[in-house]
Amino acid sequence: MRFEDFTVFLAALAFVWPFLGAVGVCLAPTERSRDVALWMAGLGCALAVAVFVFPATGGVSADWEDDPVQRAGRVMLALGLWVTVLEHGIFRERLLRSVPHVSTALAGLGCVASQAAIGLGILFLALAWGVFVFMRPAGQALAGWQIGRTAAVGLFLALAGLTLPPHGLTAGLVLACGWWS
């Protein structure tokens, strides 16, 4: 295997790793789920750092994962997932265990979307997954609604920034406020 092929494989593995982590955490027994989540998130951090140091190059990659800012964002997402898993205890609900991993995977996918509106749509899917999981138990609709309402404000601000003329200060400020909301 050539080094270029290995870097493309490494980038693809780092890209799907949070999804694999969600599956692993959901399949793990409840008492071991936090340990599995920590290991999966830690390995995801190692993969993201490896992709940052050794970016995918060569004919097959064709501009894929070649932006250093985007690769640094993937490292920050992976570290954020690890910290999130580290600060939470053991969740009894299998779908609840998957929320940080699925959200991280979809956020990474949204960040590499070719169109910003498509990226926002993918981020909305991450939001919808979290709201669905939190609303499922009886009596939890209010908690799900509050999560959805808070995150939707950021998505709508970002979408408003995309509708303004590009390369303007106002568009950049509204878009940035939307992403950070």
Coordinates of C-alpha atoms in Angstrom, one line a residue, residues 30-127:
T30 CA -25.0 -0.5 29.9
E31 CA -22.3 -0.9 32.6
R32 CA -19.5 -0.8 30.0
S33 CA -21.0 1.8 27.7
R34 CA -19.0 4.8 29.2
D35 CA -15.7 2.9 28.9
V36 CA -16.5 2.0 25.2
A37 CA -17.5 5.6 24.6
L38 CA -14.3 7.0 26.0
W39 CA -12.2 4.5 24.0
M40 CA -14.1 5.3 20.8
A41 CA -13.8 9.0 21.3
G42 CA -10.1 8.7 22.3
L43 CA -9.3 6.7 19.1
G44 CA -11.3 9.3 17.1
C45 CA -9.0 12.0 18.5
A46 CA -5.9 10.1 17.6
L47 CA -7.3 9.5 14.0
A48 CA -8.2 13.2 13.7
V49 CA -4.7 14.3 14.8
A50 CA -3.1 11.7 12.4
V51 CA -5.2 13.1 9.5
F52 CA -4.2 16.7 10.5
V53 CA -0.5 15.7 10.4
F54 CA -0.7 13.4 7.3
P55 CA -3.4 14.9 5.1
A56 CA -4.9 12.9 2.3
T57 CA -3.0 13.5 -0.9
G58 CA -2.8 12.0 -4.4
G59 CA -5.1 11.5 -7.3
V60 CA -7.9 9.7 -5.5
S61 CA -8.3 12.4 -2.9
A62 CA -8.8 15.3 -5.4
D63 CA -9.0 18.2 -3.0
W64 CA -10.6 16.1 -0.3
E65 CA -9.4 16.9 3.3
D66 CA -6.7 19.2 1.9
D67 CA -7.8 22.4 3.8
P68 CA -5.8 22.8 7.1
V69 CA -8.5 24.8 8.7
Q70 CA -11.1 22.1 8.0
R71 CA -8.7 19.4 9.3
A72 CA -8.1 21.5 12.5
G73 CA -11.9 21.7 12.9
R74 CA -12.1 17.9 12.7
V75 CA -9.5 17.7 15.5
M76 CA -11.6 20.2 17.6
L77 CA -14.8 18.2 17.0
A78 CA -13.0 15.0 18.0
L79 CA -11.7 16.6 21.2
G80 CA -15.1 18.0 22.0
L81 CA -16.6 14.6 21.7
W82 CA -14.0 13.1 24.0
V83 CA -14.6 15.9 26.6
T84 CA -18.4 15.5 26.3
V85 CA -18.1 11.7 26.9
L86 CA -15.7 12.3 29.8
E87 CA -17.9 14.7 31.7
H88 CA -21.1 12.5 31.4
G89 CA -21.9 9.4 33.4
I90 CA -23.5 6.2 32.3
F91 CA -26.7 6.5 30.3
R92 CA -29.2 3.7 30.6
E93 CA -30.9 4.6 27.3
R94 CA -29.1 3.3 24.2
L95 CA -30.2 6.1 21.9
L96 CA -29.2 8.7 24.5
R97 CA -25.6 7.3 24.5
S98 CA -25.5 7.8 20.7
V99 CA -26.3 11.5 20.7
P100 CA -22.8 12.9 21.2
H101 CA -21.3 10.6 18.6
V102 CA -24.0 11.1 16.0
S103 CA -24.0 14.8 16.5
T104 CA -20.2 15.0 16.1
A105 CA -20.3 12.8 13.0
L106 CA -23.1 14.9 11.4
A107 CA -21.3 18.2 12.3
G108 CA -18.1 16.9 10.6
L109 CA -20.2 16.0 7.6
G110 CA -21.9 19.4 7.5
C111 CA -18.5 21.2 7.7
V112 CA -17.3 19.5 4.5
A113 CA -20.5 19.9 2.5
S114 CA -20.0 21.6 -0.9
Q115 CA -22.7 24.1 -0.3
A116 CA -23.3 26.0 2.9
A117 CA -27.0 25.5 2.8
I118 CA -26.5 21.7 2.5
G119 CA -24.1 21.9 5.5
L120 CA -26.9 23.7 7.5
G121 CA -29.3 21.0 6.5
I122 CA -27.0 18.4 7.8
L123 CA -26.5 20.3 11.0
F124 CA -30.3 20.5 11.3
L125 CA -30.4 16.6 11.1
A126 CA -28.0 16.5 14.0
L127 CA -30.3 18.8 15.9

